[in-house]
XYZ file of N, CA and C in Angstrom:
636
model
N -10.081 45.659 -137.937
C -9.619 45.107 -136.667
C -9.498 43.589 -136.804
N -8.375 42.992 -136.350
C -8.231 41.550 -136.463
C -9.321 40.829 -135.702
N -9.760 39.683 -136.272
C -10.777 38.903 -135.579
C -10.186 38.282 -134.325
N -10.994 38.227 -133.288
C -10.553 37.703 -132.008
C -11.471 36.554 -131.632
N -11.011 35.317 -131.645
C -11.896 34.191 -131.348
C -12.457 34.276 -129.945
N -13.569 33.575 -129.733
C -14.290 33.654 -128.466
C -13.696 32.729 -127.406
N -12.443 32.344 -127.537
C -11.810 31.452 -126.579
C -10.662 32.199 -125.909
N -10.642 32.196 -124.585
C -9.613 32.915 -123.838
C -8.986 31.988 -122.804
N -8.666 30.787 -123.230
C -8.044 29.822 -122.337
C -6.539 29.911 -122.518
N -5.901 30.680 -121.668
C -4.460 30.866 -121.804
C -3.826 30.849 -120.428
N -3.401 29.663 -119.994
C -2.850 29.528 -118.652
C -1.485 30.172 -118.519
N -0.833 30.485 -119.638
C 0.491 31.079 -119.582
C 0.439 32.595 -119.432
N -0.640 33.222 -119.852
C -0.741 34.672 -119.827
C -1.255 35.181 -118.497
N -1.264 36.511 -118.307
C -1.771 37.085 -117.061
C -3.257 36.846 -116.908
N -3.702 36.754 -115.677
C -5.100 36.442 -115.398
C -5.418 36.885 -113.975
N -6.550 36.426 -113.438
C -6.874 36.706 -112.050
C -7.935 37.757 -111.839
N -8.478 38.373 -112.915
C -9.526 39.374 -112.778
C -10.880 38.674 -112.695
N -11.673 39.022 -111.721
C -12.921 38.326 -111.427
C -14.117 39.150 -111.873
N -15.134 38.473 -112.429
C -16.353 39.159 -112.843
C -17.167 39.605 -111.637
N -17.964 40.670 -111.832
C -18.848 41.134 -110.764
C -19.964 40.124 -110.529
N -20.418 40.040 -109.281
C -21.561 39.196 -108.963
C -22.847 39.962 -109.276
N -23.991 39.277 -109.431
C -25.260 39.991 -109.654
C -25.571 40.980 -108.542
N -25.229 40.651 -107.283
C -25.493 41.557 -106.169
C -24.666 42.837 -106.299
N -23.398 42.700 -106.684
C -22.542 43.874 -106.859
C -23.022 44.732 -108.021
N -23.511 44.093 -109.095
C -24.051 44.843 -110.225
C -25.241 45.691 -109.803
N -26.113 45.117 -108.960
C -27.296 45.833 -108.511
C -26.902 47.041 -107.671
N -25.871 46.883 -106.816
C -25.439 47.980 -105.953
C -24.910 49.157 -106.755
N -24.278 48.895 -107.898
C -23.642 49.963 -108.672
C -24.664 50.907 -109.318
N -25.920 50.501 -109.407
C -26.939 51.337 -110.055
C -27.200 52.624 -109.286
N -26.854 52.664 -107.991
C -27.245 53.791 -107.153
C -26.042 54.628 -106.710
N -24.895 54.464 -107.377
C -23.672 55.157 -106.970
C -23.556 56.502 -107.675
N -23.104 57.530 -106.953
C -22.828 58.839 -107.534
C -21.408 59.242 -107.173
N -20.825 60.202 -107.928
C -19.470 60.666 -107.677
C -19.412 61.596 -106.476
N -18.255 61.666 -105.845
C -17.996 62.591 -104.754
C -16.834 63.499 -105.154
N -16.694 64.711 -104.554
C -15.602 65.614 -104.897
C -14.249 65.017 -104.539
N -13.194 65.525 -105.191
C -11.849 65.071 -104.911
C -10.863 66.207 -105.090
N -9.637 66.002 -104.623
C -8.564 66.984 -104.778
C -7.686 66.549 -105.942
N -7.587 67.336 -107.026
C -6.858 66.878 -108.213
C -5.356 67.087 -108.106
N -4.535 66.081 -108.506
C -3.107 66.295 -108.679
C -2.807 66.884 -110.049
N -1.539 66.857 -110.473
C -1.140 67.487 -111.740
C -1.372 66.553 -112.927
N -1.454 67.148 -114.114
C -1.457 66.377 -115.353
C -0.446 66.992 -116.312
N -0.057 66.223 -117.323
C 0.829 66.725 -118.372
C 0.190 66.461 -119.724
N 0.731 67.098 -120.763
C 0.189 66.922 -122.103
C 0.696 65.631 -122.735
N -0.191 64.975 -123.506
C 0.200 63.796 -124.285
C -0.672 63.825 -125.542
N -0.488 64.810 -126.408
C -1.418 65.040 -127.521
C -2.825 64.892 -126.972
N -3.010 65.340 -125.800
C -4.190 65.143 -124.986
C -3.723 65.320 -123.559
N -3.946 64.321 -122.714
C -3.563 64.445 -121.316
C -3.106 63.103 -120.763
N -2.058 63.146 -119.934
C -1.565 61.950 -119.267
C -1.144 62.343 -117.856
N -1.518 61.559 -116.873
C -1.162 61.852 -115.493
C 0.358 61.772 -115.332
N 0.920 62.726 -114.616
C 2.368 62.850 -114.512
C 2.966 61.806 -113.586
N 4.056 61.178 -114.065
C 4.840 60.240 -113.256
C 3.965 59.161 -112.626
N 3.095 58.575 -113.439
C 2.246 57.504 -112.907
C 3.103 56.263 -112.653
N 3.069 55.711 -111.443
C 3.938 54.572 -111.113
C 3.388 53.263 -111.664
N 4.256 52.407 -112.141
C 3.861 51.103 -112.668
C 4.630 50.031 -111.906
N 3.904 49.087 -111.308
C 4.517 48.017 -110.528
C 4.396 46.698 -111.289
N 5.476 45.964 -111.318
C 5.455 44.655 -111.970
C 4.686 43.666 -111.104
N 3.747 42.917 -111.697
C 3.021 41.930 -110.892
C 3.945 40.800 -110.455
N 3.749 40.340 -109.235
C 4.591 39.263 -108.691
C 4.391 37.964 -109.452
N 3.158 37.697 -109.859
C 2.827 36.490 -110.619
C 1.898 36.887 -111.760
N 1.552 35.922 -112.603
C 0.687 36.205 -113.748
C -0.720 36.604 -113.335
N -1.132 36.307 -112.100
C -2.487 36.640 -111.660
C -2.505 37.788 -110.651
N -1.427 38.567 -110.577
C -1.356 39.681 -109.631
C -1.546 41.041 -110.306
N -2.252 41.080 -111.410
C -2.490 42.378 -112.057
C -3.310 43.292 -111.155
N -4.242 42.718 -110.388
C -5.060 43.521 -109.481
C -4.249 44.170 -108.376
N -3.489 43.387 -107.579
C -2.644 43.995 -106.556
C -1.645 45.007 -107.119
N -1.095 44.738 -108.307
C -0.155 45.694 -108.916
C -0.862 46.998 -109.262
N -2.108 46.921 -109.755
C -2.875 48.128 -110.061
C -3.202 48.912 -108.793
N -3.528 48.200 -107.715
C -3.793 48.865 -106.436
C -2.541 49.601 -105.956
N -1.386 48.966 -106.065
C -0.134 49.628 -105.698
C 0.062 50.916 -106.490
N -0.217 50.862 -107.797
C -0.035 52.036 -108.648
C -0.946 53.178 -108.228
N -2.227 52.872 -107.996
C -3.183 53.911 -107.638
C -2.819 54.548 -106.297
N -2.533 53.731 -105.288
C -2.209 54.273 -103.968
C -0.922 55.097 -104.007
N 0.080 54.618 -104.713
C 1.341 55.361 -104.800
C 1.140 56.672 -105.539
N 0.283 56.676 -106.550
C -0.029 57.908 -107.277
C -0.605 58.959 -106.332
N -1.405 58.526 -105.367
C -1.981 59.451 -104.386
C -1.024 59.725 -103.217
N 0.234 59.312 -103.363
C 1.238 59.528 -102.308
C 0.844 58.852 -100.999
N 0.215 57.697 -101.140
C -0.159 56.892 -99.984
C 0.727 55.645 -99.965
N 1.184 55.245 -98.792
C 1.993 54.035 -98.698
C 1.207 52.838 -99.206
N 1.814 52.091 -100.125
C 1.178 50.903 -100.675
C 1.898 49.663 -100.159
N 1.218 48.790 -99.448
C 1.849 47.552 -98.982
C 2.304 46.688 -100.157
N 3.010 45.611 -99.858
C 3.435 44.730 -100.945
C 2.242 43.986 -101.527
N 2.467 43.355 -102.663
C 1.363 42.749 -103.402
C 0.723 41.586 -102.652
N 1.521 40.834 -101.891
C 0.936 39.744 -101.106
C -0.039 40.277 -100.064
N 0.333 41.364 -99.401
C -0.540 41.975 -98.391
C -1.822 42.489 -99.037
N -1.685 43.143 -100.192
C -2.860 43.659 -100.897
C -3.769 42.521 -101.326
N -3.189 41.465 -101.881
C -3.993 40.321 -102.322
C -4.789 39.733 -101.173
N -4.148 39.587 -100.023
C -4.834 39.038 -98.852
C -5.922 39.983 -98.364
N -5.618 41.293 -98.313
C -6.596 42.272 -97.835
C -7.802 42.367 -98.757
N -7.594 42.134 -100.049
C -8.689 42.207 -101.028
C -9.402 40.872 -101.193
N -9.027 39.889 -100.407
C -9.738 38.616 -100.423
C -9.493 37.787 -101.660
N -8.277 37.822 -102.205
C -7.982 37.007 -103.379
C -8.159 35.535 -103.042
N -8.943 34.839 -103.869
C -9.193 33.416 -103.690
C -9.018 32.705 -105.017
N -8.372 31.562 -104.980
C -8.136 30.761 -106.179
C -7.548 31.616 -107.291
N -6.617 32.499 -106.885
C -5.870 33.357 -107.829
C -6.764 34.357 -108.553
N -7.893 34.720 -107.949
C -8.777 35.724 -108.531
C -9.056 36.824 -107.525
N -9.205 38.038 -108.040
C -9.513 39.197 -107.210
C -10.555 40.039 -107.933
N -11.492 40.619 -107.202
C -12.552 41.402 -107.836
C -12.228 42.888 -107.790
N -12.720 43.613 -108.776
C -12.522 45.058 -108.808
C -13.268 45.727 -107.654
N -14.362 45.140 -107.245
C -15.121 45.676 -106.106
C -14.265 45.673 -104.833
N -13.564 44.568 -104.572
C -12.723 44.504 -103.373
C -11.519 45.435 -103.500
N -10.974 45.587 -104.708
C -9.879 46.529 -104.926
C -10.336 47.957 -104.648
N -11.541 48.283 -105.112
C -12.115 49.620 -104.884
C -12.278 49.901 -103.399
N -12.818 48.939 -102.668
C -13.019 49.122 -101.232
C -11.684 49.345 -100.518
N -10.682 48.587 -100.902
C -9.371 48.705 -100.260
C -8.742 50.066 -100.556
N -8.781 50.488 -101.817
C -8.215 51.795 -102.196
C -8.939 52.920 -101.456
N -10.267 52.869 -101.410
C -11.030 53.915 -100.722
C -10.733 53.957 -99.218
N -10.395 52.822 -98.647
C -10.133 52.780 -97.208
C -8.763 53.357 -96.853
N -7.897 53.544 -97.851
C -6.522 53.965 -97.575
C -6.198 55.367 -98.077
N -7.150 56.042 -98.713
C -6.902 57.412 -99.154
C -8.237 58.156 -99.198
N -8.171 59.498 -99.119
C -9.389 60.310 -99.078
C -9.472 61.313 -100.226
N -8.509 61.289 -101.135
C -8.523 62.245 -102.243
C -9.603 61.922 -103.262
N -9.943 60.647 -103.398
C -10.902 60.219 -104.416
C -11.705 59.047 -103.878
N -13.029 59.149 -103.961
C -13.884 58.011 -103.643
C -14.220 57.288 -104.937
N -13.624 56.132 -105.130
C -13.827 55.374 -106.364
C -15.150 54.622 -106.334
N -15.687 54.385 -107.528
C -16.862 53.547 -107.703
C -16.551 52.545 -108.813
N -17.326 51.474 -108.866
C -17.196 50.472 -109.924
C -18.481 50.454 -110.730
N -18.341 50.465 -112.049
C -19.500 50.379 -112.941
C -19.337 49.197 -113.880
N -20.435 48.759 -114.439
C -20.437 47.608 -115.340
C -21.434 47.857 -116.457
N -21.371 47.033 -117.478
C -22.357 47.093 -118.559
C -22.373 48.394 -119.317
N -21.228 49.058 -119.451
C -21.171 50.362 -120.108
C -21.106 50.220 -121.633
N -21.651 51.201 -122.340
C -21.454 51.286 -123.783
C -20.056 51.825 -124.051
N -19.624 51.766 -125.298
C -18.296 52.295 -125.625
C -18.213 53.785 -125.309
N -19.266 54.526 -125.632
C -19.274 55.964 -125.351
C -19.224 56.230 -123.862
N -19.999 55.478 -123.081
C -19.987 55.656 -121.626
C -18.620 55.332 -121.038
N -18.027 54.228 -121.483
C -16.703 53.858 -120.992
C -15.686 54.952 -121.292
N -15.681 55.437 -122.547
C -14.727 56.471 -122.950
C -14.958 57.765 -122.177
N -16.216 58.179 -122.027
C -16.527 59.414 -121.306
C -16.032 59.353 -119.867
N -16.279 58.225 -119.200
C -15.902 58.111 -117.797
C -14.382 58.115 -117.622
N -13.675 57.410 -118.475
C -12.216 57.384 -118.361
C -11.624 58.743 -118.724
N -12.215 59.405 -119.715
C -11.742 60.735 -120.125
C -11.909 61.745 -118.990
N -13.102 61.814 -118.423
C -13.351 62.797 -117.364
C -12.568 62.463 -116.098
N -12.327 61.172 -115.854
C -11.512 60.816 -114.696
C -10.102 61.387 -114.830
N -9.570 61.381 -116.057
C -8.217 61.896 -116.292
C -8.226 63.412 -116.425
N -9.071 63.943 -117.289
C -9.020 65.363 -117.632
C -9.644 66.252 -116.554
N -10.806 65.871 -116.053
C -11.496 66.699 -115.064
C -11.059 66.379 -113.639
N -10.959 65.089 -113.300
C -10.692 64.687 -111.921
C -9.215 64.440 -111.660
N -8.406 64.291 -112.729
C -6.948 64.092 -112.611
C -6.614 62.820 -111.827
N -7.361 61.757 -112.063
C -7.122 60.491 -111.380
C -7.170 59.340 -112.382
N -6.480 58.235 -112.089
C -6.515 57.072 -112.975
C -7.790 56.268 -112.793
N -8.129 55.492 -113.799
C -9.179 54.479 -113.711
C -8.510 53.109 -113.734
N -9.264 52.078 -113.375
C -8.795 50.697 -113.523
C -9.859 49.934 -114.294
N -9.429 49.223 -115.335
C -10.351 48.571 -116.259
C -9.982 47.095 -116.393
N -10.994 46.223 -116.339
C -10.782 44.797 -116.561
C -10.885 44.462 -118.029
N -9.888 43.759 -118.570
C -9.838 43.448 -119.993
C -9.548 41.967 -120.218
N -10.095 41.443 -121.320
C -9.846 40.078 -121.771
C -9.575 40.125 -123.273
N -8.472 39.505 -123.722
C -8.152 39.562 -125.150
C -7.209 38.439 -125.529
N -7.126 38.174 -126.822
C -6.163 37.240 -127.389
C -5.084 38.003 -128.126
N -3.914 37.416 -128.213
C -2.814 38.023 -128.955
C -3.236 38.248 -130.406
N -3.040 39.460 -130.891
C -3.380 39.791 -132.274
C -2.596 41.026 -132.679
N -3.072 41.754 -133.682
C -2.338 42.916 -134.157
C -2.279 44.063 -133.175
N -3.132 44.037 -132.149
C -3.163 45.102 -131.150
C -2.523 44.694 -129.824
N -2.600 43.411 -129.507
C -2.117 42.925 -128.210
C -0.950 41.975 -128.418
N 0.067 42.069 -127.563
C 1.273 41.248 -127.701
C 1.188 39.917 -126.976
N 0.092 39.661 -126.272
C -0.094 38.404 -125.564
C -1.583 38.201 -125.341
N -1.957 37.085 -124.726
C -3.356 36.775 -124.437
C -3.594 36.767 -122.935
N -4.801 37.127 -122.530
C -5.198 37.046 -121.131
C -6.682 36.725 -121.029
N -7.043 35.890 -120.056
C -8.464 35.612 -119.827
C -9.040 36.478 -118.723
N -8.321 37.536 -118.351
C -8.831 38.490 -117.376
C -7.707 39.183 -116.644
N -7.531 40.474 -116.893
C -6.442 41.232 -116.286
C -6.925 42.661 -116.025
N -6.373 43.306 -114.974
C -6.717 44.688 -114.657
C -5.607 45.629 -115.113
N -6.004 46.750 -115.706
C -5.079 47.759 -116.216
C -5.448 49.125 -115.650
N -4.437 49.908 -115.285
C -4.656 51.322 -114.983
C -4.765 52.088 -116.290
N -5.742 52.999 -116.368
C -5.902 53.884 -117.519
C -5.567 55.298 -117.036
N -4.515 55.892 -117.597
C -4.083 57.183 -117.046
C -3.702 58.217 -118.104
N -4.090 57.999 -119.343
C -3.848 58.990 -120.391
C -4.909 58.890 -121.471
N -5.211 60.002 -122.130
C -6.223 60.027 -123.186
C -5.885 61.129 -124.168
N -6.123 60.870 -125.453
C -5.904 61.945 -126.413
C -7.112 62.883 -126.420
N -6.978 64.002 -127.105
C -7.986 65.058 -127.009
C -9.316 64.687 -127.659
N -9.338 63.636 -128.481
C -10.582 63.233 -129.145
C -11.222 62.002 -128.505
N -10.655 61.524 -127.408
C -11.122 60.318 -126.726
C -11.036 59.082 -127.621
N -10.171 59.110 -128.623
C -10.068 57.982 -129.550
C -8.984 56.990 -129.139
N -8.056 57.403 -128.273
C -6.989 56.527 -127.784
C -6.758 56.783 -126.297
N -6.486 55.690 -125.569
C -6.222 55.793 -124.132
C -4.898 55.121 -123.811
N -4.201 55.665 -122.814
C -2.926 55.111 -122.362
C -3.179 54.172 -121.190
N -2.639 52.959 -121.267
C -2.799 52.018 -120.181
C -1.443 51.551 -119.667
N -1.359 51.384 -118.350
C -0.167 50.816 -117.720
C -0.274 49.297 -117.814
N 0.770 48.671 -118.339
C 0.753 47.229 -118.543
C 2.079 46.631 -118.080
N 2.194 46.298 -116.791
C 3.447 45.733 -116.293
C 3.834 44.430 -116.980
N 2.840 43.663 -117.440
C 3.136 42.360 -118.033
C 3.826 42.492 -119.391
N 3.771 43.656 -120.009
C 4.369 43.835 -121.328
C 5.871 43.597 -121.283
N 6.501 43.807 -120.134
C 7.935 43.535 -120.002
C 8.234 42.069 -120.298
N 7.366 41.174 -119.852
C 7.570 39.744 -120.045
C 7.159 39.310 -121.448
N 6.146 39.962 -122.008
C 5.634 39.562 -123.317
C 6.474 40.110 -124.468
N 7.099 41.266 -124.285
C 7.854 41.912 -125.355
C 9.094 42.558 -124.745
N 10.230 41.904 -124.921
C 11.465 42.380 -124.296
C 11.923 43.723 -124.849
N 11.408 44.114 -126.024
C 11.794 45.404 -126.606
C 10.986 46.561 -126.028
N 9.920 46.240 -125.288
C 9.065 47.268 -124.704
C 9.604 47.596 -123.315
N 10.159 48.775 -123.160
C 10.824 49.123 -121.907
C 10.054 50.159 -121.082
N 8.940 50.654 -121.569
C 8.232 51.720 -120.875
C 7.181 51.206 -119.899
N 6.548 50.087 -120.217
C 5.496 49.571 -119.352
C 4.149 50.197 -119.617
N 4.044 50.990 -120.672
C 2.748 51.568 -121.027
C 2.690 51.787 -122.532
N 1.477 51.906 -123.053
C 1.249 52.181 -124.469
C -0.192 52.635 -124.607
N -0.563 53.094 -125.793
C -1.955 53.490 -125.983
C -2.650 52.534 -126.947
N -3.988 52.510 -126.848
C -4.814 51.655 -127.681
C -6.032 52.437 -128.160
N -6.530 52.128 -129.372
C -7.781 52.749 -129.823
C -8.927 52.382 -128.891
N -9.856 53.306 -128.710
C -10.951 53.081 -127.766
C -11.792 51.877 -128.163
N -11.962 51.628 -129.477
C -12.775 50.487 -129.888
C -12.091 49.162 -129.541
N -10.766 49.131 -129.555
C -10.030 47.922 -129.160
C -10.183 47.683 -127.663
N -10.067 48.757 -126.875
C -10.276 48.634 -125.432
C -11.691 48.169 -125.116
N -12.671 48.735 -125.820
C -14.055 48.382 -125.507
C -14.337 46.922 -125.841
N -13.799 46.445 -126.952
C -13.996 45.039 -127.298
C -13.431 44.134 -126.199
N -12.243 44.480 -125.697
C -11.621 43.682 -124.638
C -12.369 43.829 -123.317
N -12.900 45.030 -123.051
C -13.683 45.263 -121.827
C -14.998 44.481 -121.852
N -15.651 44.423 -122.988
C -16.992 43.850 -123.060
C -16.997 42.324 -123.132
N -15.827 41.682 -123.240
C -15.782 40.220 -123.275
C -16.281 39.610 -121.960
N -15.871 40.218 -120.843
C -16.331 39.808 -119.512
C -16.710 41.058 -118.753
N -17.626 40.915 -117.798
C -18.036 42.078 -117.023
C -17.234 42.144 -115.736
N -15.971 42.571 -115.847
C -15.122 42.721 -114.664
C -15.192 44.139 -114.118
N -15.763 45.051 -114.910
C -16.035 46.397 -114.414
C -15.003 47.439 -114.765
N -15.403 48.701 -114.557
C -14.547 49.872 -114.659
C -14.566 50.564 -113.312
N -13.402 50.770 -112.713
C -13.293 51.538 -111.474
C -12.860 52.953 -111.833
N -13.684 53.924 -111.446
C -13.351 55.312 -111.791
C -13.797 56.255 -110.675
């Protein structure tokens, strides 16, 4: 795996994902899952949620509102525009927290009660995203930080991604990446897959959480 320096200062790349506060971390220790109504899935040498919508972020720091739009639209719920979502989720200084995104999504649909977790091991992260797709038939949202290298086409100091596909061995996950259109003009799909160890390295750089 290419070395990734410990510096993520990139004002040109997507950003805006906020770390959890100590109070929010403490609250997550007591959360349990609730039942949900599953939609359809399709095969992807594993499983991928069918016709998952991908919205282009309005600005480089709107990855959170774009992810909220994707999740709500997937549940066939009307999703307001990104400015409305950003305001409703309390975006300040171009940052939005996964906790506020979770609260907003839960307030607008009843098919799935989302929770946010932090401090996960690679196995825990993979298990939760896998079961969210395969067993619960719902997407997750993951906060990632990375530099451009052999796996990533650009750099970000904090961005949110929908995770909506996984192979049968939990070794690769499919993520929706609206920003890829701007970073790589040859990429026309808006999604791709990554090895789980690459995702975990990017997840563990900052504790922005996993919503599942």
